[in-house]
Amino acid sequence: MIRLIMNGLEVQAEEGWTLLETAQFYGLEIPTLCHNEGLTPWGGCRLCVVEIGAKPKTRLVSSCTYPAEEGLVVQTDTKRVIRARRMMIELMLSTAPMSKKIQDLASKFGVTEQRYPPRNEECVYCGLCVRMCDEQMDARAIGFQNRGHKRKISTPFDIRSEDCRLCGACIYICPACSARCQGPSAETDICNACLQIEPTCLEEYGELNCWMYDAGRCGTCVQDKSK
Amino acid sequence: MDVQIDRVKASILKHKSQKKALIAILQDIQAEHNYLPPDALRAVARSLGVPLIDVIGVATFYRAFSLKPRGRHIVTVCLGTACHIRGGPKILEEFERKLAVQPGETTPDGQFTLETVACLGCCAIGPVVVVDRDYHAHTTTRKVDGILKRYRKPGRPS
Ligand code: FES
Ligand code: FES
């Protein structure tokens, strides 16, 4: 058992746990994008950063790759952490503004302005699809190619790979592949619609349709109001 | 094609089919063909037991490797800081005009490939142009023709 301090609480981690796993075990929420339980940690998106060490010598590390250490002092939601996370969201938003997942993150973290021009690349290089293809599907049909600004994910020679069984796992796990609610004709770079939602109710505003795509997803209209 | 694969196999055997020799094997192939033919890469992946995508990942990562056929002579114009202020871009333009290709492209007759580089570490003799392994120091736009002539096959119309 490893003992460490997380947000002022004394917590215990098992040998081999990462900071993220420890936090999740204790119900402390840390946002992630490139992390998936079934895949090896990647540390690419930096959304999961936490602050470690004693003041004033603290530093930011990605919790999904940092192992739990004896006596470590961890803060999961300091100003510095939030600022770093918002920056990462803003950058990813400029790379792939069409992604619902990233738009949702922006709304959740109150990222309401975007200082970088949209690049509409539709890939944030989280590497989830590559790891999925390799580790879970055992196919190794796609991978990173080139480097620097020319980096891309593709099959060998950009043609259909013999190793690909068309299982679709890469699309399933891709955070950038699901289109944002407004679809491809969105006019703004930032959606933020969820921020303005006053939960409506289909009974009163039925003819306006639900705010969400499939009715009832938000749950307000189907909740038992008597309670 | 068969000959080619044989040579690839020979190179792999030379390195005792070790995975860690991947780059060395790719270098052998590159030296032989001036580029990495897809069939050769497939053969390397198969015999080393490395996924093809990983071989491609390595091959596309390094500038020394090319997946496209390259010309007999590689003309590299330095555009590093020192060469840049001494007129590197002008020289590059001159090469582009003379060879009628853009950087990264090969002339249709397969003679020259034009490339750029950011500093070769010999700024004192800049602007530098490297053709194959020869360094041409203090290049000017006027010298471009002369440089190309030296490598053009004799008897060919320029
Ligand atoms: S989840 Fe940790 S860096 Fe992406
Ligand atoms: S800038 Fe050209 S050699 Fe350094």
CSV table of C-alpha atoms and ligand atoms in Angstrom, one decimal:
chain,number,residue,atom,x,y,z
A,1,MET,CA,0.0,0.0,0.0
A,2,ILE,CA,1.2,3.4,-0.9
A,3,ARG,CA,0.1,6.4,1.2
A,4,LEU,CA,-0.2,9.8,-0.4
A,5,ILE,CA,-2.1,13.0,0.1
A,6,MET,CA,-4.7,13.9,-2.5
A,7,ASN,CA,-6.6,17.2,-2.1
A,8,GLY,CA,-5.7,17.2,1.6
A,9,LEU,CA,-7.1,13.7,2.1
A,10,GLU,CA,-4.9,10.8,3.1
A,11,VAL,CA,-5.5,8.1,0.4
A,12,GLN,CA,-4.0,4.7,-0.2
A,13,ALA,CA,-3.0,3.4,-3.6
A,14,GLU,CA,-2.1,-0.1,-4.6
A,15,GLU,CA,1.3,-0.9,-6.1
A,16,GLY,CA,1.3,0.1,-9.7
A,17,TRP,CA,-1.6,2.5,-9.7
A,18,THR,CA,-1.4,5.8,-11.4
A,19,LEU,CA,-2.5,9.0,-9.8
A,20,LEU,CA,-5.6,8.9,-12.1
A,21,GLU,CA,-6.5,5.5,-11.0
A,22,THR,CA,-6.1,6.5,-7.3
A,23,ALA,CA,-8.2,9.6,-7.8
A,24,GLN,CA,-10.9,7.6,-9.6
A,25,PHE,CA,-11.0,5.0,-6.8
A,26,TYR,CA,-11.7,7.8,-4.3
A,27,GLY,CA,-14.3,9.4,-6.6
A,28,LEU,CA,-12.2,12.5,-7.4
A,29,GLU,CA,-13.1,13.5,-10.9
A,30,ILE,CA,-10.2,14.2,-13.3
A,31,PRO,CA,-11.1,14.8,-16.9
A,32,THR,CA,-9.4,12.7,-19.6
A,33,LEU,CA,-9.5,12.4,-23.3
A,34,CYS,CA,-6.7,10.2,-24.5
A,35,HIS,CA,-7.1,7.7,-21.6
A,36,ASN,CA,-9.0,4.5,-21.8
A,37,GLU,CA,-9.1,1.8,-19.2
A,38,GLY,CA,-8.4,-1.0,-21.7
A,39,LEU,CA,-5.4,0.7,-23.3
A,40,THR,CA,-2.0,1.6,-22.2
A,41,PRO,CA,-1.6,5.1,-20.8
A,42,TRP,CA,-0.5,7.6,-23.4
A,43,GLY,CA,-0.2,11.0,-21.8
A,44,GLY,CA,-1.0,12.9,-25.0
A,45,CYS,CA,-3.9,15.2,-24.3
A,46,ARG,CA,-2.7,16.6,-21.0
A,47,LEU,CA,-6.3,17.1,-19.8
A,48,CYS,CA,-5.7,15.0,-16.8
A,49,VAL,CA,-2.9,17.2,-15.4
A,50,VAL,CA,-2.6,17.5,-11.6
A,51,GLU,CA,-0.3,19.5,-9.4
A,52,ILE,CA,2.2,17.6,-7.4
A,53,GLY,CA,4.7,18.5,-4.7
A,54,ALA,CA,4.8,21.0,-1.9
A,55,LYS,CA,4.4,24.7,-2.4
A,56,PRO,CA,6.2,26.7,-3.8
A,57,LYS,CA,7.9,24.0,-5.8
A,58,THR,CA,5.0,22.3,-7.4
A,59,ARG,CA,4.7,20.9,-10.9
A,60,LEU,CA,2.1,19.7,-13.3
A,61,VAL,CA,2.1,16.1,-14.4
A,62,SER,CA,-0.3,14.0,-16.4
A,63,SER,CA,-2.1,11.9,-13.8
A,64,CYS,CA,-2.8,9.1,-16.3
A,65,THR,CA,0.9,8.3,-16.6
A,66,TYR,CA,2.3,9.3,-13.2
A,67,PRO,CA,2.6,6.5,-10.7
A,68,ALA,CA,1.4,6.9,-7.2
A,69,GLU,CA,4.4,7.5,-4.9
A,70,GLU,CA,4.7,7.2,-1.2
A,71,GLY,CA,4.1,10.5,0.5
A,72,LEU,CA,3.3,12.5,-2.6
A,73,VAL,CA,1.1,15.6,-2.2
A,74,VAL,CA,-1.4,15.9,-5.1
A,75,GLN,CA,-3.9,18.6,-5.9
A,76,THR,CA,-6.3,17.8,-8.6
A,77,ASP,CA,-8.1,21.1,-9.1
A,78,THR,CA,-6.0,24.1,-8.4
A,79,LYS,CA,-6.1,27.3,-10.3
A,80,ARG,CA,-3.0,26.4,-12.2
A,81,VAL,CA,-4.4,23.0,-13.1
A,82,ILE,CA,-7.7,24.4,-14.3
A,83,ARG,CA,-5.9,27.0,-16.4
A,84,ALA,CA,-3.8,24.4,-18.0
A,85,ARG,CA,-6.8,22.2,-18.8
A,86,ARG,CA,-8.7,25.1,-20.3
A,87,MET,CA,-5.7,25.9,-22.5
A,88,MET,CA,-5.6,22.3,-23.8
A,89,ILE,CA,-9.3,22.4,-24.5
A,90,GLU,CA,-8.9,25.7,-26.4
A,91,LEU,CA,-6.1,24.3,-28.5
A,92,MET,CA,-7.9,21.1,-29.2
A,93,LEU,CA,-11.0,23.1,-30.1
A,94,SER,CA,-9.1,25.0,-32.6
A,95,THR,CA,-7.8,21.8,-34.1
A,96,ALA,CA,-11.1,19.9,-34.3
A,97,PRO,CA,-14.0,22.3,-33.7
A,98,MET,CA,-16.4,19.7,-35.2
A,99,SER,CA,-16.0,17.2,-32.4
A,100,LYS,CA,-18.8,16.9,-30.0
A,101,LYS,CA,-16.6,15.5,-27.3
A,102,ILE,CA,-14.3,18.5,-27.4
A,103,GLN,CA,-17.2,20.9,-27.6
A,104,ASP,CA,-18.7,19.3,-24.6
A,105,LEU,CA,-15.5,19.6,-22.7
A,106,ALA,CA,-15.4,23.3,-23.6
A,107,SER,CA,-18.8,23.9,-22.2
A,108,LYS,CA,-18.1,21.9,-19.1
A,109,PHE,CA,-15.0,23.9,-18.4
A,110,GLY,CA,-16.4,27.2,-19.4
A,111,VAL,CA,-14.2,27.8,-22.4
A,112,THR,CA,-16.3,30.5,-24.1
A,113,GLU,CA,-13.8,32.2,-26.3
A,114,GLN,CA,-11.3,30.8,-28.7
A,115,ARG,CA,-8.1,32.7,-29.5
A,116,TYR,CA,-6.8,30.4,-32.2
A,117,PRO,CA,-8.1,30.1,-35.7
A,118,PRO,CA,-10.0,26.9,-36.4
A,119,ARG,CA,-8.0,24.4,-38.4
A,120,ASN,CA,-10.7,21.8,-38.9
A,121,GLU,CA,-8.3,18.9,-38.8
A,122,GLU,CA,-10.6,16.5,-37.2
A,123,CYS,CA,-7.8,14.7,-35.5
A,124,VAL,CA,-6.2,15.7,-32.2
A,125,TYR,CA,-3.6,12.9,-32.2
A,126,CYS,CA,-4.8,11.3,-29.0
A,127,GLY,CA,-3.6,8.0,-30.4
A,128,LEU,CA,-6.7,6.1,-29.1
A,129,CYS,CA,-7.5,4.5,-32.5
A,130,VAL,CA,-3.9,3.4,-32.9
A,131,ARG,CA,-3.7,1.8,-29.5
A,132,MET,CA,-7.2,0.3,-30.0
A,133,CYS,CA,-6.2,-1.3,-33.3
A,134,ASP,CA,-3.0,-2.6,-31.8
A,135,GLU,CA,-3.9,-3.7,-28.3
A,136,GLN,CA,-7.5,-4.7,-28.3
A,137,MET,CA,-8.1,-5.7,-32.0
A,138,ASP,CA,-4.6,-7.1,-32.5
A,139,ALA,CA,-4.6,-5.9,-36.0
A,140,ARG,CA,-2.0,-3.1,-36.2
A,141,ALA,CA,-3.5,-1.8,-39.4
A,142,ILE,CA,-3.1,2.0,-38.6
A,143,GLY,CA,-0.4,4.0,-37.1
A,144,PHE,CA,1.4,7.3,-36.9
A,145,GLN,CA,3.3,8.4,-39.9
A,146,ASN,CA,5.6,11.3,-40.7
A,147,ARG,CA,6.5,13.8,-38.0
A,148,GLY,CA,6.0,17.4,-37.0
A,149,HIS,CA,3.2,19.3,-38.7
A,150,LYS,CA,3.0,16.5,-41.3
A,151,ARG,CA,2.2,13.9,-38.7
A,152,LYS,CA,-0.9,11.8,-39.6
A,153,ILE,CA,-2.6,8.6,-38.8
A,154,SER,CA,-3.1,6.2,-41.7
A,155,THR,CA,-2.7,2.7,-43.0
A,156,PRO,CA,0.6,1.7,-44.8
A,157,PHE,CA,0.8,3.5,-48.1
A,158,ASP,CA,-2.6,5.1,-47.5
A,159,ILE,CA,-4.4,2.2,-49.0
A,160,ARG,CA,-6.7,-0.4,-47.4
A,161,SER,CA,-4.5,-2.5,-45.2
A,162,GLU,CA,-4.6,-6.3,-45.4
A,163,ASP,CA,-4.5,-6.3,-41.6
A,164,CYS,CA,-7.7,-4.3,-41.3
A,165,ARG,CA,-10.8,-6.4,-40.6
A,166,LEU,CA,-13.1,-3.4,-40.8
A,167,CYS,CA,-14.1,-3.9,-37.2
A,168,GLY,CA,-14.7,-0.2,-36.8
A,169,ALA,CA,-13.1,0.0,-33.3
A,170,CYS,CA,-11.0,3.0,-34.3
A,171,ILE,CA,-14.1,5.0,-35.2
A,172,TYR,CA,-15.9,3.8,-32.1
A,173,ILE,CA,-13.2,5.1,-29.8
A,174,CYS,CA,-12.4,8.3,-31.7
A,175,PRO,CA,-13.2,11.5,-29.7
A,176,ALA,CA,-13.2,13.6,-32.8
A,177,CYS,CA,-15.3,11.5,-35.1
A,178,SER,CA,-18.7,12.2,-33.5
A,179,ALA,CA,-20.0,15.4,-35.0
A,180,ARG,CA,-21.1,18.3,-32.8
A,181,CYS,CA,-24.8,18.8,-32.2
A,182,GLN,CA,-25.3,21.4,-35.0
A,183,GLY,CA,-23.7,19.1,-37.5
A,184,PRO,CA,-21.2,20.2,-40.2
A,185,SER,CA,-23.1,23.5,-40.9
A,186,ALA,CA,-22.4,25.0,-37.5
A,187,GLU,CA,-21.8,28.7,-37.8
A,188,THR,CA,-19.7,29.3,-34.7
A,189,ASP,CA,-16.4,27.8,-33.6
A,190,ILE,CA,-17.6,27.3,-30.1
A,191,CYS,CA,-21.0,25.7,-29.4
A,192,ASN,CA,-21.5,26.3,-25.7
A,193,ALA,CA,-25.2,25.5,-26.2
A,194,CYS,CA,-25.2,23.4,-23.1
A,195,LEU,CA,-24.1,26.4,-21.1
A,196,GLN,CA,-27.3,28.2,-22.0
A,197,ILE,CA,-29.7,25.4,-21.6
A,198,GLU,CA,-32.6,26.1,-19.3
A,199,PRO,CA,-33.9,22.6,-18.9
A,200,THR,CA,-37.1,22.7,-20.8
A,201,CYS,CA,-39.8,20.2,-20.6
A,202,LEU,CA,-41.5,18.5,-23.5
A,203,GLU,CA,-44.9,18.9,-21.8
A,204,GLU,CA,-44.8,22.6,-21.9
A,205,TYR,CA,-42.7,23.2,-25.0
A,206,GLY,CA,-43.5,20.1,-26.9
A,207,GLU,CA,-43.9,21.8,-30.2
A,208,LEU,CA,-40.4,23.2,-29.9
A,209,ASN,CA,-38.9,19.8,-29.6
A,210,CYS,CA,-36.2,18.9,-27.2
A,211,TRP,CA,-33.0,20.9,-27.0
A,212,MET,CA,-31.1,17.7,-27.1
A,213,TYR,CA,-31.0,15.6,-30.2
A,214,ASP,CA,-32.9,12.6,-28.8
A,215,ALA,CA,-35.7,13.7,-26.6
A,216,GLY,CA,-35.2,13.0,-23.0
A,217,ARG,CA,-31.5,12.5,-23.0
A,218,CYS,CA,-31.0,15.2,-20.4
A,219,GLY,CA,-33.6,13.5,-18.3
A,220,THR,CA,-35.5,16.6,-17.2
A,221,CYS,CA,-38.7,15.8,-19.0
A,222,VAL,CA,-38.9,12.2,-17.8
A,223,GLN,CA,-38.0,12.8,-14.2
A,224,ASP,CA,-40.6,12.1,-11.6
A,225,LYS,CA,-41.6,15.7,-10.6
A,226,SER,CA,-43.6,14.7,-7.6
A,227,LYS,CA,-40.5,13.9,-5.6
B,1,MET,CA,11.4,-7.2,-58.7
B,2,ASP,CA,12.8,-10.6,-57.7
B,3,VAL,CA,16.4,-9.4,-57.7
B,4,GLN,CA,15.4,-6.6,-55.5
B,5,ILE,CA,13.7,-8.8,-52.9
B,6,ASP,CA,16.8,-11.0,-52.9
B,7,ARG,CA,19.0,-8.0,-52.1
B,8,VAL,CA,16.6,-7.1,-49.3
B,9,LYS,CA,16.8,-10.6,-47.9
B,10,ALA,CA,20.6,-10.5,-48.1
B,11,SER,CA,20.7,-7.2,-46.2
B,12,ILE,CA,18.3,-8.7,-43.5
B,13,LEU,CA,20.5,-11.7,-43.2
B,14,LYS,CA,23.6,-9.5,-42.8
B,15,HIS,CA,21.9,-8.0,-39.8
B,16,LYS,CA,20.9,-11.4,-38.5
B,17,SER,CA,17.2,-10.7,-38.8
B,18,GLN,CA,17.4,-8.5,-35.7
B,19,LYS,CA,14.5,-6.1,-35.1
B,20,LYS,CA,16.9,-3.5,-33.8
B,21,ALA,CA,18.6,-3.4,-37.1
B,22,LEU,CA,15.5,-2.1,-38.8
B,23,ILE,CA,17.0,1.3,-39.5
B,24,ALA,CA,20.3,-0.1,-40.8
B,25,ILE,CA,18.4,-2.4,-43.2
B,26,LEU,CA,16.2,0.5,-44.4
B,27,GLN,CA,19.4,2.4,-45.0
B,28,ASP,CA,20.8,-0.4,-47.2
B,29,ILE,CA,17.7,-0.4,-49.3
B,30,GLN,CA,17.7,3.3,-49.5
B,31,ALA,CA,21.3,3.3,-50.6
B,32,GLU,CA,20.6,0.8,-53.3
B,33,HIS,CA,17.4,2.2,-54.8
B,34,ASN,CA,17.5,5.8,-53.7
B,35,TYR,CA,14.1,5.2,-52.2
B,36,LEU,CA,12.2,2.6,-50.3
B,37,PRO,CA,10.0,0.5,-52.6
B,38,PRO,CA,6.8,-0.7,-51.1
B,39,ASP,CA,7.5,-4.3,-51.8
B,40,ALA,CA,10.9,-4.1,-50.1
B,41,LEU,CA,9.2,-2.6,-47.0
B,42,ARG,CA,6.7,-5.4,-47.0
B,43,ALA,CA,9.5,-7.9,-47.2
B,44,VAL,CA,11.3,-6.3,-44.3
B,45,ALA,CA,8.2,-6.3,-42.2
B,46,ARG,CA,7.5,-10.0,-42.9
B,47,SER,CA,11.0,-11.2,-42.3
B,48,LEU,CA,11.7,-9.2,-39.2
B,49,GLY,CA,8.3,-9.9,-37.7
B,50,VAL,CA,7.6,-6.2,-37.2
B,51,PRO,CA,4.2,-4.9,-38.1
B,52,LEU,CA,4.2,-3.2,-41.5
B,53,ILE,CA,2.8,-0.1,-40.0
B,54,ASP,CA,5.7,0.2,-37.6
B,55,VAL,CA,8.2,-0.1,-40.5
B,56,ILE,CA,6.3,2.6,-42.3
B,57,GLY,CA,6.3,4.7,-39.2
B,58,VAL,CA,10.1,4.6,-39.0
B,59,ALA,CA,10.5,5.1,-42.7
B,60,THR,CA,8.4,8.2,-42.8
B,61,PHE,CA,9.8,9.6,-39.6
B,62,TYR,CA,13.4,10.2,-40.9
B,63,ARG,CA,14.3,12.6,-43.6
B,64,ALA,CA,17.0,10.2,-44.8
B,65,PHE,CA,14.3,7.8,-46.1
B,66,SER,CA,12.0,8.5,-49.0
B,67,LEU,CA,9.0,6.5,-50.1
B,68,LYS,CA,9.0,8.2,-53.4
B,69,PRO,CA,11.5,7.4,-56.1
B,70,ARG,CA,14.3,10.0,-56.0
B,71,GLY,CA,16.6,11.3,-58.7
B,72,ARG,CA,20.1,10.2,-59.4
B,73,HIS,CA,21.5,13.4,-57.8
B,74,ILE,CA,20.0,15.0,-54.7
B,75,VAL,CA,20.4,18.8,-54.7
B,76,THR,CA,20.0,20.1,-51.2
B,77,VAL,CA,19.8,23.9,-50.7
B,78,CYS,CA,20.5,25.2,-47.2
B,79,LEU,CA,17.8,27.6,-45.9
B,80,GLY,CA,19.2,27.8,-42.3
B,81,THR,CA,19.4,31.2,-40.7
B,82,ALA,CA,22.9,32.0,-41.9
B,83,CYS,CA,22.4,30.8,-45.4
B,84,HIS,CA,19.0,32.4,-45.5
B,85,ILE,CA,20.3,35.9,-44.9
B,86,ARG,CA,23.0,35.3,-47.4
B,87,GLY,CA,20.6,34.5,-50.2
B,88,GLY,CA,19.6,30.9,-49.8
B,89,PRO,CA,16.0,31.5,-50.9
B,90,LYS,CA,17.2,33.2,-54.1
B,91,ILE,CA,19.4,30.2,-54.9
B,92,LEU,CA,16.6,27.9,-54.2
B,93,GLU,CA,14.4,29.9,-56.6
B,94,GLU,CA,17.1,29.6,-59.2
B,95,PHE,CA,17.2,25.9,-58.9
B,96,GLU,CA,13.4,25.7,-59.0
B,97,ARG,CA,13.5,27.6,-62.2
B,98,LYS,CA,16.3,25.7,-63.8
B,99,LEU,CA,15.0,22.3,-62.9
B,100,ALA,CA,11.3,23.2,-63.1
B,101,VAL,CA,10.5,21.4,-59.9
B,102,GLN,CA,9.5,22.4,-56.4
B,103,PRO,CA,11.4,21.4,-53.3
B,104,GLY,CA,10.8,17.7,-52.6
B,105,GLU,CA,10.1,16.9,-56.2
B,106,THR,CA,12.1,15.1,-58.8
B,107,THR,CA,12.7,16.1,-62.4
B,108,PRO,CA,10.8,14.0,-65.0
B,109,ASP,CA,14.0,12.6,-66.4
B,110,GLY,CA,15.0,11.3,-63.0
B,111,GLN,CA,18.2,13.2,-62.8
B,112,PHE,CA,17.7,15.6,-59.9
B,113,THR,CA,15.7,15.8,-56.7
B,114,LEU,CA,15.5,19.2,-55.1
B,115,GLU,CA,15.5,19.4,-51.4
B,116,THR,CA,15.9,22.0,-48.6
B,117,VAL,CA,17.6,21.7,-45.3
B,118,ALA,CA,17.7,24.0,-42.2
B,119,CYS,CA,21.5,24.4,-41.5
B,120,LEU,CA,24.2,21.9,-42.2
B,121,GLY,CA,26.5,23.2,-39.5
B,122,CYS,CA,28.9,24.9,-41.9
B,123,CYS,CA,27.4,28.4,-41.9
B,124,ALA,CA,30.8,30.0,-42.4
B,125,ILE,CA,30.9,28.8,-46.0
B,126,GLY,CA,27.3,29.7,-46.7
B,127,PRO,CA,25.2,29.8,-48.7
B,128,VAL,CA,25.7,26.1,-49.0
B,129,VAL,CA,24.4,23.8,-51.6
B,130,VAL,CA,25.0,20.1,-51.3
B,131,VAL,CA,24.8,17.8,-54.3
B,132,ASP,CA,25.0,14.2,-53.3
B,133,ARG,CA,28.0,14.4,-51.0
B,134,ASP,CA,29.8,17.5,-52.4
B,135,TYR,CA,29.5,20.8,-50.6
B,136,HIS,CA,29.4,23.8,-52.8
B,137,ALA,CA,30.4,26.8,-50.7
B,138,HIS,CA,29.6,30.5,-51.2
B,139,THR,CA,27.0,29.7,-53.8
B,140,THR,CA,25.4,32.4,-55.9
B,141,THR,CA,22.6,32.3,-58.3
B,142,ARG,CA,25.1,32.6,-61.1
B,143,LYS,CA,26.9,29.4,-60.0
B,144,VAL,CA,23.7,27.3,-60.2
B,145,ASP,CA,24.1,26.5,-63.9
B,146,GLY,CA,27.6,25.4,-63.4
B,147,ILE,CA,26.8,23.2,-60.5
B,148,LEU,CA,24.0,21.4,-62.4
B,149,LYS,CA,26.1,21.0,-65.5
B,150,ARG,CA,28.7,19.1,-63.5
B,151,TYR,CA,26.2,16.4,-62.6
B,152,ARG,CA,24.1,16.3,-65.8
B,153,LYS,CA,25.0,13.3,-67.8
B,154,PRO,CA,27.2,14.3,-70.6
B,155,GLY,CA,25.7,14.3,-74.0
B,156,ARG,CA,22.2,15.1,-72.7
B,157,PRO,CA,20.6,18.4,-73.8
B,158,SER,CA,20.4,20.6,-70.7
C,1,FES,S1,-5.8,11.5,-20.2
C,1,FES,FE1,-3.9,11.8,-19.3
C,1,FES,S2,-2.9,12.9,-20.9
C,1,FES,FE2,-4.7,12.4,-21.9
C,2,FES,S1,22.7,28.0,-42.2
C,2,FES,FE1,23.4,26.9,-43.9
C,2,FES,S2,24.9,25.8,-43.0
C,2,FES,FE2,24.2,26.8,-41.3
